Amino acid sequence: MDSANKTSFTRRDFLYRAAAVGGTGLLLNTMNAWGMGIASTAAAPPQLSGSGKGKRVLILGAGLAGMTAAFELGKLGYDCQIIEARAFAGGRCQTARQGFTLQELGGEAQTCQFDRGEYINHGPWRIPYHHQSTLHYTRLFEVPLEVMVNDNDHSIVYLEDAGPLSRQRLRPAALKADLRGHTAELLAKSVKNHQLDAELSADDQHLLLDYLAHEGQLAGADLRYKGRSGRGFSVNPGAGQLPGAGTPSDPLGFKQLLASKVGKVYSAVQDFPMQNTMFQPVGGMDQLAKAFEKRIGKKVRYQTEVTSIRQDAAGVSVTFKDTRSGKAGKLAADYCLCTIPLSVLRNIDTDFSDKFKQAVKAVAYAPVGKIGLQMKRRFWEEEDHIYGGHVLTDLQGINTISLPSTGWQKKKGVLLGYYNYQTAAIEMSALTPAERAEFALAAGQQIFPAYRASFEAAFSVAWHRVQYSLGGWAEWNEKNRASAYPLLLEGEGRVLLAGEHMSHLTGWQAGAIESAWQQIAQLHERAGA
Amino acid sequence: MDSANKTSFTRRDFLYRAAAVGGTGLLLNTMNAWGMGIASTAAAPPQLSGSGKGKRVLILGAGLAGMTAAFELGKLGYDCQIIEARAFAGGRCQTARQGFTLQELGGEAQTCQFDRGEYINHGPWRIPYHHQSTLHYTRLFEVPLEVMVNDNDHSIVYLEDAGPLSRQRLRPAALKADLRGHTAELLAKSVKNHQLDAELSADDQHLLLDYLAHEGQLAGADLRYKGRSGRGFSVNPGAGQLPGAGTPSDPLGFKQLLASKVGKVYSAVQDFPMQNTMFQPVGGMDQLAKAFEKRIGKKVRYQTEVTSIRQDAAGVSVTFKDTRSGKAGKLAADYCLCTIPLSVLRNIDTDFSDKFKQAVKAVAYAPVGKIGLQMKRRFWEEEDHIYGGHVLTDLQGINTISLPSTGWQKKKGVLLGYYNYQTAAIEMSALTPAERAEFALAAGQQIFPAYRASFEAAFSVAWHRVQYSLGGWAEWNEKNRASAYPLLLEGEGRVLLAGEHMSHLTGWQAGAIESAWQQIAQLHERAGA
């Protein structure tokens, strides 16, 4: 696998995949069109008038989309029943803590062995400030939030393939300071050499030099970059005379920086959807799922697999299998809201039209892998003074090591040992849980000397191998976004679809929630007609 | 005062003062030499051998410096006694919550009327990740920390004096995106026009264009900046087709941005000491003071004012006045560690040499003012989706409005209505508490429509008018840093000085703690000799 990985792994892959974690400014294909919004487009559920009294809605899946729908439709008087294949609610909104079990398809069972109080959000793990739909429910349900440190200029960048800066522990702050300092100096020189006289008036040139001197912290009349406090000191200021006011550190050379291409690991501004302020629920992402479950849990029939979906002019009928007893059963309703991932739905017996079935099959699901590593000591805090954020690396199959944004200064902590995607995720998923842990430890050891010695327990997931999920998120491309997507948004007859896959926020809880909001409005309209 | 303020207030003042809050990249004079350190210079107390058994140390002041000294000297066996003028420990490390009272010299008494659970850190309020000395004790004493959002690209910049961008609610993310995009485009053009052939090889030019295309997100073969997702969308992406993938927003014009000089409100990288990850103790900064008090409180004699300090070959004697009974008293010891601010010490009767007395008088103390405003509704979160961080403004006397980094999504919150310094702080301190609140509300109302209507209670402080502090922090200049500072660091005979003023981290708790560490080492050496 190693060699396969080597050949399949390019710097471009790294940068491409790093974007999945948001540590860099690069974007996933699916994000190209996205932006940060000053106003949220969907900050509250739709205001629906009329009543759903006497109408039965069968909701397939107790993930965030299904539970959002049940919660909101219930307020309108609809009689909702949720069918959930898993023994718990939340879908991919999961948190692995002591006793949590997972068995991937064809894989061995894992039972999380972390200490009490330690956990990893192996599914969704971040809520950006502009996901007002998700934040609507954390606020309504009073789910306590804490800041998730998604940007840390004082974390580490460690690249194997960075020319003259390869295999060094670099700090993003130093890279930003030096690249912006050198480029500001270069542009200032162009201005002073009158090379921009055609572009800018004398006044504008004066204003630009003023800006560049600030942005690049250029010193002297000749506006040279000679380093800055923000890049880091070799010795910090302190008390008394020694170390006194601190000892400056030397900037990295411009040509060296250019040759290393490290400028691509950060962005001038964080791109949507990775922007701060970033949140996480205190105690684990599943606290959000549990908050929903507390309110609509009675409507959920657990460990019940959907085997078929049928509809006629009169209503919808769904057959299922109880995974405990193995017994089959059937439920009828006026409408059905199906939140089952398309990767799973495509294998369920339905009477959808061929066109609709083709659309269901059209979208690929992202192979995604994560591993949580419990460390008996927070060496990253104690020795490197890194508090949260991501360690960006091109080490094969790792993409990022992310440090916990909770339990500050506690003895132990669970870090994210890798967050891989596509090729690397597929390769990693071929390994056993123990092999994955070994892979992650060998890589992390190259960056942190105390890594392997501090390791206590691992828990990993390969979402594309997880039953009832079969992938991290729906990965639309331009073609099927234009053809299949609009068709699926319409649903078919009495069956409507909801979930992150029915949004432009794929892979995000906000996508599932906003999709549910949109589809219940459509269902309500259809039911009223 | 208004006109006086107008004349005394310039854009330079704003930028200069804004640095005090760290919202901009500009530096206070005292910070010019400072830098961010990758390794902390003082991460743990000095390892001292030998014993202080049988030796009495009189510590003047139960602030962080005094309590740090008592805690560490106690471990060595010294018999420490602390004299504290206030009725509580912590010095300037204070948190105003319901019932907290403050009477400035010559001012009316304020009793904090905030709701239970609401508070403002009107003294120190931030602990940067590299203040390992402060973090040593939060870790040792298990003081829970939470992230203090010190950078928020999605907060607001509102300037009266920004030319074409005056009186607009600007978002830092948009300013960074556009200025960096336009300047990257400009430099790319210089490269393509072969104006840098003398500077850079063809290869380096290629690498530079590659970097600029990423940093400025330049589009097309002609490398033009046309906006980016990071600057914000006019409509966010969501579920379904509408708003679909989001609606782009138009960049601000380059000349407009240059003329506004808004590029100076942010920095290429955060300068020391404002760097993230930034922390605050859960429940208020005074939790740190209380953690010390819990351990050494028995050694503290409260409400006891020092009236004189004397020493001879045999020891030190300190006279005091009990502020409750008014009775005078006297205490003797082998050594004295005086942590009283120099602004206060200069008025105490001592037998220091004239040279030493002059040195004590040499340093000025910073006029600093803060006001906490309890709002009955978190309109900044609910309406503007701003979670923590600073609103940067040049509105007279305000400098910044800082939004709370705690109690996310709760109904109420206490924000910092102004954090002013120097001239503005002096002018503000001439007002009554009610007048200060009115001043803050009138200013904030210009930025947030719901500001005044949401106001419930205010608590303000002018540190230069606070008895036993008489200023925010010691403000050394180059001259007295070279002359008076070294002299004071030596102490005189059996009397040594400690506190933030005896450090290059003035105004920071780390300065007080590291100064105590340094001075107890000196005391221990002197005591051993």
mmCIF file of C-alpha atoms in Angstrom, chain B residues 134-433:
data_model
loop_
_atom_site.group_PDB
_atom_site.id
_atom_site.type_symbol
_atom_site.label_atom_id
_atom_site.label_comp_id
_atom_site.label_asym_id
_atom_site.label_seq_id
_atom_site.Cartn_x
_atom_site.Cartn_y
_atom_site.Cartn_z
ATOM 1 C CA THR B 134 0.333 32.449 34.050
ATOM 2 C CA LEU B 135 -0.668 29.165 32.426
ATOM 3 C CA HIS B 136 1.639 27.339 34.838
ATOM 4 C CA TYR B 137 -0.638 28.337 37.706
ATOM 5 C CA THR B 138 -3.974 27.880 35.912
ATOM 6 C CA ARG B 139 -2.790 24.335 35.200
ATOM 7 C CA LEU B 140 -1.343 23.694 38.663
ATOM 8 C CA PHE B 141 -4.415 25.099 40.430
ATOM 9 C CA GLU B 142 -6.793 23.535 37.884
ATOM 10 C CA VAL B 143 -8.442 26.845 37.004
ATOM 11 C CA PRO B 144 -10.726 25.959 34.046
ATOM 12 C CA LEU B 145 -9.975 27.996 30.921
ATOM 13 C CA GLU B 146 -12.042 28.874 27.875
ATOM 14 C CA VAL B 147 -11.025 30.504 24.612
ATOM 15 C CA MET B 148 -11.178 34.291 24.556
ATOM 16 C CA VAL B 149 -11.952 35.268 20.945
ATOM 17 C CA ASN B 150 -9.348 37.966 20.367
ATOM 18 C CA ASP B 151 -9.565 37.866 16.569
ATOM 19 C CA ASN B 152 -12.820 37.875 14.704
ATOM 20 C CA ASP B 153 -12.685 38.582 10.972
ATOM 21 C CA HIS B 154 -16.461 38.678 10.981
ATOM 22 C CA SER B 155 -16.805 41.344 13.602
ATOM 23 C CA ILE B 156 -17.177 44.999 12.604
ATOM 24 C CA VAL B 157 -14.849 47.876 11.762
ATOM 25 C CA TYR B 158 -16.643 51.210 12.040
ATOM 26 C CA LEU B 159 -14.641 54.385 11.409
ATOM 27 C CA GLU B 160 -15.724 58.015 11.354
ATOM 28 C CA ASP B 161 -12.504 59.026 9.675
ATOM 29 C CA ALA B 162 -12.005 56.570 6.804
ATOM 30 C CA GLY B 163 -12.597 58.767 3.758
ATOM 31 C CA PRO B 164 -14.905 56.977 1.314
ATOM 32 C CA LEU B 165 -15.528 54.144 3.795
ATOM 33 C CA SER B 166 -16.455 56.359 6.729
ATOM 34 C CA ARG B 167 -19.418 55.386 8.926
ATOM 35 C CA GLN B 168 -19.894 51.979 7.343
ATOM 36 C CA ARG B 169 -20.119 48.614 9.085
ATOM 37 C CA LEU B 170 -17.137 46.925 7.481
ATOM 38 C CA ARG B 171 -16.106 43.326 8.074
ATOM 39 C CA PRO B 172 -12.365 42.696 8.545
ATOM 40 C CA ALA B 173 -12.559 39.603 6.326
ATOM 41 C CA ALA B 174 -13.725 41.714 3.390
ATOM 42 C CA LEU B 175 -11.012 44.333 3.955
ATOM 43 C CA LYS B 176 -8.270 41.691 4.110
ATOM 44 C CA ALA B 177 -9.592 39.818 1.087
ATOM 45 C CA ASP B 178 -9.861 42.928 -1.066
ATOM 46 C CA LEU B 179 -6.637 44.685 -0.090
ATOM 47 C CA ARG B 180 -4.604 41.493 -0.426
ATOM 48 C CA GLY B 181 -6.386 40.635 -3.664
ATOM 49 C CA HIS B 182 -5.766 44.041 -5.237
ATOM 50 C CA THR B 183 -2.128 44.251 -4.126
ATOM 51 C CA ALA B 184 -1.457 40.675 -5.310
ATOM 52 C CA GLU B 185 -2.944 41.582 -8.689
ATOM 53 C CA LEU B 186 -0.757 44.659 -8.870
ATOM 54 C CA LEU B 187 2.442 42.779 -8.064
ATOM 55 C CA ALA B 188 1.502 40.012 -10.504
ATOM 56 C CA LYS B 189 1.148 42.647 -13.193
ATOM 57 C CA SER B 190 4.615 44.009 -12.422
ATOM 58 C CA VAL B 191 6.019 40.515 -12.783
ATOM 59 C CA LYS B 192 4.242 39.907 -16.067
ATOM 60 C CA ASN B 193 5.413 43.271 -17.386
ATOM 61 C CA HIS B 194 8.985 42.114 -16.727
ATOM 62 C CA GLN B 195 9.543 44.909 -14.239
ATOM 63 C CA LEU B 196 11.081 42.456 -11.786
ATOM 64 C CA ASP B 197 13.408 40.648 -14.174
ATOM 65 C CA ALA B 198 16.354 42.253 -12.422
ATOM 66 C CA GLU B 199 15.065 41.103 -9.033
ATOM 67 C CA LEU B 200 13.922 37.559 -9.695
ATOM 68 C CA SER B 201 14.878 34.684 -11.961
ATOM 69 C CA ALA B 202 12.304 33.357 -14.420
ATOM 70 C CA ASP B 203 11.715 30.390 -12.089
ATOM 71 C CA ASP B 204 11.217 32.610 -9.065
ATOM 72 C CA GLN B 205 8.852 34.803 -11.033
ATOM 73 C CA HIS B 206 6.814 31.729 -11.910
ATOM 74 C CA LEU B 207 6.737 30.651 -8.265
ATOM 75 C CA LEU B 208 5.810 34.155 -7.161
ATOM 76 C CA LEU B 209 2.885 34.332 -9.605
ATOM 77 C CA ASP B 210 1.752 30.963 -8.301
ATOM 78 C CA TYR B 211 1.837 32.289 -4.741
ATOM 79 C CA LEU B 212 0.123 35.565 -5.623
ATOM 80 C CA ALA B 213 -2.650 33.733 -7.468
ATOM 81 C CA HIS B 214 -3.322 31.822 -4.253
ATOM 82 C CA GLU B 215 -2.864 34.654 -1.748
ATOM 83 C CA GLY B 216 -4.978 37.071 -3.777
ATOM 84 C CA GLN B 217 -7.191 34.360 -5.280
ATOM 85 C CA LEU B 218 -6.508 35.855 -8.701
ATOM 86 C CA ALA B 219 -8.678 34.543 -11.507
ATOM 87 C CA GLY B 220 -7.976 33.817 -15.171
ATOM 88 C CA ALA B 221 -4.829 33.924 -17.238
ATOM 89 C CA ASP B 222 -4.588 37.671 -16.627
ATOM 90 C CA LEU B 223 -4.574 37.075 -12.851
ATOM 91 C CA ARG B 224 -7.268 39.542 -11.893
ATOM 92 C CA TYR B 225 -8.854 39.901 -8.453
ATOM 93 C CA LYS B 226 -12.628 39.654 -8.703
ATOM 94 C CA GLY B 227 -13.563 38.956 -5.110
ATOM 95 C CA ARG B 228 -13.519 35.696 -3.208
ATOM 96 C CA SER B 229 -15.749 33.597 -1.011
ATOM 97 C CA GLY B 230 -13.828 34.665 2.074
ATOM 98 C CA ARG B 231 -14.943 38.284 1.749
ATOM 99 C CA GLY B 232 -18.529 37.249 2.180
ATOM 100 C CA PHE B 233 -21.482 36.414 -0.004
ATOM 101 C CA SER B 234 -24.536 38.580 -0.491
ATOM 102 C CA VAL B 235 -26.603 35.407 -0.114
ATOM 103 C CA ASN B 236 -25.253 32.265 1.546
ATOM 104 C CA PRO B 237 -25.433 28.786 0.087
ATOM 105 C CA GLY B 238 -28.102 26.599 1.588
ATOM 106 C CA ALA B 239 -30.464 23.763 0.855
ATOM 107 C CA GLY B 240 -32.296 23.107 -2.391
ATOM 108 C CA GLN B 241 -31.790 25.359 -5.389
ATOM 109 C CA LEU B 242 -32.391 28.730 -3.872
ATOM 110 C CA PRO B 243 -30.114 30.269 -2.681
ATOM 111 C CA GLY B 244 -28.202 27.341 -4.018
ATOM 112 C CA ALA B 245 -24.529 27.888 -4.259
ATOM 113 C CA GLY B 246 -24.610 31.409 -2.910
ATOM 114 C CA THR B 247 -24.457 34.829 -4.490
ATOM 115 C CA PRO B 248 -21.047 36.497 -4.756
ATOM 116 C CA SER B 249 -20.432 39.949 -3.321
ATOM 117 C CA ASP B 250 -18.499 42.685 -5.107
ATOM 118 C CA PRO B 251 -15.060 43.678 -3.859
ATOM 119 C CA LEU B 252 -14.410 47.188 -2.609
ATOM 120 C CA GLY B 253 -12.409 49.341 -5.018
ATOM 121 C CA PHE B 254 -8.643 49.507 -4.566
ATOM 122 C CA LYS B 255 -8.410 53.316 -4.633
ATOM 123 C CA GLN B 256 -11.333 53.532 -2.236
ATOM 124 C CA LEU B 257 -9.570 51.119 0.141
ATOM 125 C CA LEU B 258 -6.287 53.004 -0.096
ATOM 126 C CA ALA B 259 -7.954 56.363 0.509
ATOM 127 C CA SER B 260 -9.765 54.970 3.571
ATOM 128 C CA LYS B 261 -6.535 53.687 5.143
ATOM 129 C CA VAL B 262 -8.536 50.781 6.606
ATOM 130 C CA GLY B 263 -5.636 48.473 5.822
ATOM 131 C CA LYS B 264 -4.129 49.661 9.090
ATOM 132 C CA VAL B 265 -6.804 48.138 11.289
ATOM 133 C CA TYR B 266 -5.474 44.626 10.775
ATOM 134 C CA SER B 267 -2.039 43.077 10.664
ATOM 135 C CA ALA B 268 -0.388 40.497 8.416
ATOM 136 C CA VAL B 269 0.045 38.461 11.578
ATOM 137 C CA GLN B 270 -0.971 39.205 15.146
ATOM 138 C CA ASP B 271 1.841 40.888 17.005
ATOM 139 C CA PHE B 272 2.984 39.839 20.415
ATOM 140 C CA PRO B 273 1.340 39.866 22.945
ATOM 141 C CA MET B 274 -2.070 39.625 21.262
ATOM 142 C CA GLN B 275 -1.587 36.239 19.677
ATOM 143 C CA ASN B 276 -4.005 33.354 19.738
ATOM 144 C CA THR B 277 -4.797 30.904 21.202
ATOM 145 C CA MET B 278 -6.056 33.432 23.798
ATOM 146 C CA PHE B 279 -7.626 32.265 27.048
ATOM 147 C CA GLN B 280 -9.744 33.494 29.937
ATOM 148 C CA PRO B 281 -10.655 31.641 33.111
ATOM 149 C CA VAL B 282 -14.191 30.258 33.072
ATOM 150 C CA GLY B 283 -16.292 32.455 35.354
ATOM 151 C CA GLY B 284 -14.005 35.481 35.441
ATOM 152 C CA MET B 285 -10.335 36.417 35.688
ATOM 153 C CA ASP B 286 -10.606 36.622 39.478
ATOM 154 C CA GLN B 287 -10.839 32.824 39.531
ATOM 155 C CA LEU B 288 -7.059 32.881 39.173
ATOM 156 C CA ALA B 289 -6.693 35.250 42.149
ATOM 157 C CA LYS B 290 -9.088 33.098 44.196
ATOM 158 C CA ALA B 291 -7.068 29.988 43.367
ATOM 159 C CA PHE B 292 -3.965 31.626 44.837
ATOM 160 C CA GLU B 293 -5.938 32.987 47.802
ATOM 161 C CA LYS B 294 -7.255 29.512 48.560
ATOM 162 C CA ARG B 295 -3.651 28.370 49.018
ATOM 163 C CA ILE B 296 -1.981 31.305 50.767
ATOM 164 C CA GLY B 297 -4.953 33.336 52.050
ATOM 165 C CA LYS B 298 -4.108 32.522 55.667
ATOM 166 C CA LYS B 299 -0.890 34.515 55.305
ATOM 167 C CA VAL B 300 -2.746 37.665 54.233
ATOM 168 C CA ARG B 301 -3.599 40.522 56.571
ATOM 169 C CA TYR B 302 -6.333 42.420 54.712
ATOM 170 C CA GLN B 303 -7.441 46.069 54.860
ATOM 171 C CA THR B 304 -4.017 47.022 56.082
ATOM 172 C CA GLU B 305 -2.326 50.072 54.564
ATOM 173 C CA VAL B 306 1.456 50.320 54.593
ATOM 174 C CA THR B 307 2.507 53.673 56.066
ATOM 175 C CA SER B 308 6.295 53.300 56.230
ATOM 176 C CA ILE B 309 9.155 50.994 55.303
ATOM 177 C CA ARG B 310 12.402 51.005 57.246
ATOM 178 C CA GLN B 311 15.424 48.750 57.293
ATOM 179 C CA ASP B 312 18.727 48.343 59.086
ATOM 180 C CA ALA B 313 21.430 45.711 59.276
ATOM 181 C CA ALA B 314 19.155 43.519 61.416
ATOM 182 C CA GLY B 315 16.024 43.570 59.328
ATOM 183 C CA VAL B 316 13.033 45.385 57.935
ATOM 184 C CA SER B 317 10.185 47.011 59.775
ATOM 185 C CA VAL B 318 6.935 48.147 58.235
ATOM 186 C CA THR B 319 4.314 50.296 59.907
ATOM 187 C CA PHE B 320 0.717 50.094 58.829
ATOM 188 C CA LYS B 321 -2.775 51.357 59.473
ATOM 189 C CA ASP B 322 -5.727 49.039 59.891
ATOM 190 C CA THR B 323 -8.388 50.663 57.670
ATOM 191 C CA ARG B 324 -11.227 49.211 59.756
ATOM 192 C CA SER B 325 -10.085 50.265 63.223
ATOM 193 C CA GLY B 326 -7.840 53.060 62.081
ATOM 194 C CA LYS B 327 -5.270 51.646 64.519
ATOM 195 C CA ALA B 328 -1.587 51.780 63.604
ATOM 196 C CA GLY B 329 0.711 48.796 63.899
ATOM 197 C CA LYS B 330 4.182 47.548 63.065
ATOM 198 C CA LEU B 331 5.593 44.342 61.654
ATOM 199 C CA ALA B 332 9.206 43.218 61.455
ATOM 200 C CA ALA B 333 10.875 40.715 59.145
ATOM 201 C CA ASP B 334 14.248 39.696 57.761
ATOM 202 C CA TYR B 335 13.332 40.716 54.224
ATOM 203 C CA CYS B 336 10.623 42.612 52.451
ATOM 204 C CA LEU B 337 9.226 42.026 48.973
ATOM 205 C CA CYS B 338 7.300 45.105 47.964
ATOM 206 C CA THR B 339 4.814 44.579 45.125
ATOM 207 C CA ILE B 340 3.053 47.909 45.641
ATOM 208 C CA PRO B 341 2.679 49.751 42.309
ATOM 209 C CA LEU B 342 5.365 52.438 41.951
ATOM 210 C CA SER B 343 2.560 54.969 41.473
ATOM 211 C CA VAL B 344 1.514 54.211 45.073
ATOM 212 C CA LEU B 345 4.926 53.401 46.568
ATOM 213 C CA ARG B 346 6.219 56.843 45.647
ATOM 214 C CA ASN B 347 3.857 58.311 48.266
ATOM 215 C CA ILE B 348 4.872 55.957 51.049
ATOM 216 C CA ASP B 349 7.420 57.005 53.671
ATOM 217 C CA THR B 350 10.575 54.916 53.136
ATOM 218 C CA ASP B 351 14.249 55.106 53.972
ATOM 219 C CA PHE B 352 15.293 54.266 50.422
ATOM 220 C CA SER B 353 18.304 56.223 49.125
ATOM 221 C CA ASP B 354 17.458 59.391 47.207
ATOM 222 C CA LYS B 355 18.663 57.712 44.032
ATOM 223 C CA PHE B 356 16.271 54.814 44.608
ATOM 224 C CA LYS B 357 13.410 57.156 45.491
ATOM 225 C CA GLN B 358 14.000 59.063 42.267
ATOM 226 C CA ALA B 359 13.897 55.811 40.355
ATOM 227 C CA VAL B 360 10.591 54.879 42.002
ATOM 228 C CA LYS B 361 9.193 58.209 40.850
ATOM 229 C CA ALA B 362 10.629 57.925 37.348
ATOM 230 C CA VAL B 363 7.994 55.796 35.652
ATOM 231 C CA ALA B 364 4.554 57.002 34.575
ATOM 232 C CA TYR B 365 1.450 54.858 34.998
ATOM 233 C CA ALA B 366 -1.041 54.385 32.192
ATOM 234 C CA PRO B 367 -4.466 56.001 32.461
ATOM 235 C CA VAL B 368 -6.852 53.210 31.444
ATOM 236 C CA GLY B 369 -10.635 53.023 31.453
ATOM 237 C CA LYS B 370 -13.132 50.236 30.859
ATOM 238 C CA ILE B 371 -16.881 49.926 31.053
ATOM 239 C CA GLY B 372 -19.034 46.802 31.144
ATOM 240 C CA LEU B 373 -22.554 47.091 29.758
ATOM 241 C CA GLN B 374 -25.105 44.397 30.531
ATOM 242 C CA MET B 375 -27.434 43.923 27.569
ATOM 243 C CA LYS B 376 -30.731 42.125 28.062
ATOM 244 C CA ARG B 377 -30.333 40.549 24.635
ATOM 245 C CA ARG B 378 -27.268 39.409 22.640
ATOM 246 C CA PHE B 379 -28.199 41.383 19.536
ATOM 247 C CA TRP B 380 -24.636 41.057 18.203
ATOM 248 C CA GLU B 381 -25.054 37.269 18.127
ATOM 249 C CA GLU B 382 -28.727 37.151 17.202
ATOM 250 C CA GLU B 383 -28.761 39.791 14.492
ATOM 251 C CA ASP B 384 -25.186 40.217 13.296
ATOM 252 C CA HIS B 385 -23.915 36.693 13.971
ATOM 253 C CA ILE B 386 -20.815 38.049 15.689
ATOM 254 C CA TYR B 387 -19.510 35.718 18.373
ATOM 255 C CA GLY B 388 -16.817 37.402 20.423
ATOM 256 C CA GLY B 389 -13.978 39.573 19.218
ATOM 257 C CA HIS B 390 -13.605 43.324 18.991
ATOM 258 C CA VAL B 391 -15.530 46.000 17.147
ATOM 259 C CA LEU B 392 -12.819 48.419 16.021
ATOM 260 C CA THR B 393 -13.855 52.032 15.904
ATOM 261 C CA ASP B 394 -12.389 55.512 16.022
ATOM 262 C CA LEU B 395 -15.514 56.849 17.754
ATOM 263 C CA GLN B 396 -14.209 59.302 20.338
ATOM 264 C CA GLY B 397 -13.224 57.742 23.618
ATOM 265 C CA ILE B 398 -14.329 54.239 22.696
ATOM 266 C CA ASN B 399 -11.373 52.579 20.910
ATOM 267 C CA THR B 400 -13.103 49.224 20.960
ATOM 268 C CA ILE B 401 -16.348 47.531 21.827
ATOM 269 C CA SER B 402 -15.543 43.958 22.797
ATOM 270 C CA LEU B 403 -18.102 41.197 22.711
ATOM 271 C CA PRO B 404 -18.155 38.480 25.366
ATOM 272 C CA SER B 405 -16.447 35.130 24.706
ATOM 273 C CA THR B 406 -18.545 33.307 27.244
ATOM 274 C CA GLY B 407 -22.164 32.261 27.702
ATOM 275 C CA TRP B 408 -22.581 31.711 23.961
ATOM 276 C CA GLN B 409 -26.205 32.022 22.849
ATOM 277 C CA LYS B 410 -27.470 32.891 26.317
ATOM 278 C CA LYS B 411 -30.153 35.530 26.515
ATOM 279 C CA LYS B 412 -28.153 38.258 28.207
ATOM 280 C CA GLY B 413 -24.522 39.278 28.047
ATOM 281 C CA VAL B 414 -22.061 41.883 29.283
ATOM 282 C CA LEU B 415 -19.979 43.573 26.609
ATOM 283 C CA LEU B 416 -17.026 45.918 26.996
ATOM 284 C CA GLY B 417 -18.392 49.323 25.966
ATOM 285 C CA TYR B 418 -15.015 51.034 25.730
ATOM 286 C CA TYR B 419 -11.396 50.336 26.534
ATOM 287 C CA ASN B 420 -9.677 53.645 26.469
ATOM 288 C CA TYR B 421 -6.194 54.758 27.217
ATOM 289 C CA GLN B 422 -4.192 57.920 27.781
ATOM 290 C CA THR B 423 -6.018 61.112 26.765
ATOM 291 C CA ALA B 424 -9.391 59.480 26.242
ATOM 292 C CA ALA B 425 -9.129 57.603 29.524
ATOM 293 C CA ILE B 426 -8.326 60.774 31.384
ATOM 294 C CA GLU B 427 -11.223 62.611 29.792
ATOM 295 C CA MET B 428 -13.612 59.744 30.456
ATOM 296 C CA SER B 429 -12.575 59.469 34.089
ATOM 297 C CA ALA B 430 -13.793 63.018 34.691
ATOM 298 C CA LEU B 431 -17.342 61.775 34.100
ATOM 299 C CA THR B 432 -19.637 60.162 36.655
ATOM 300 C CA PRO B 433 -20.406 56.440 36.184
#
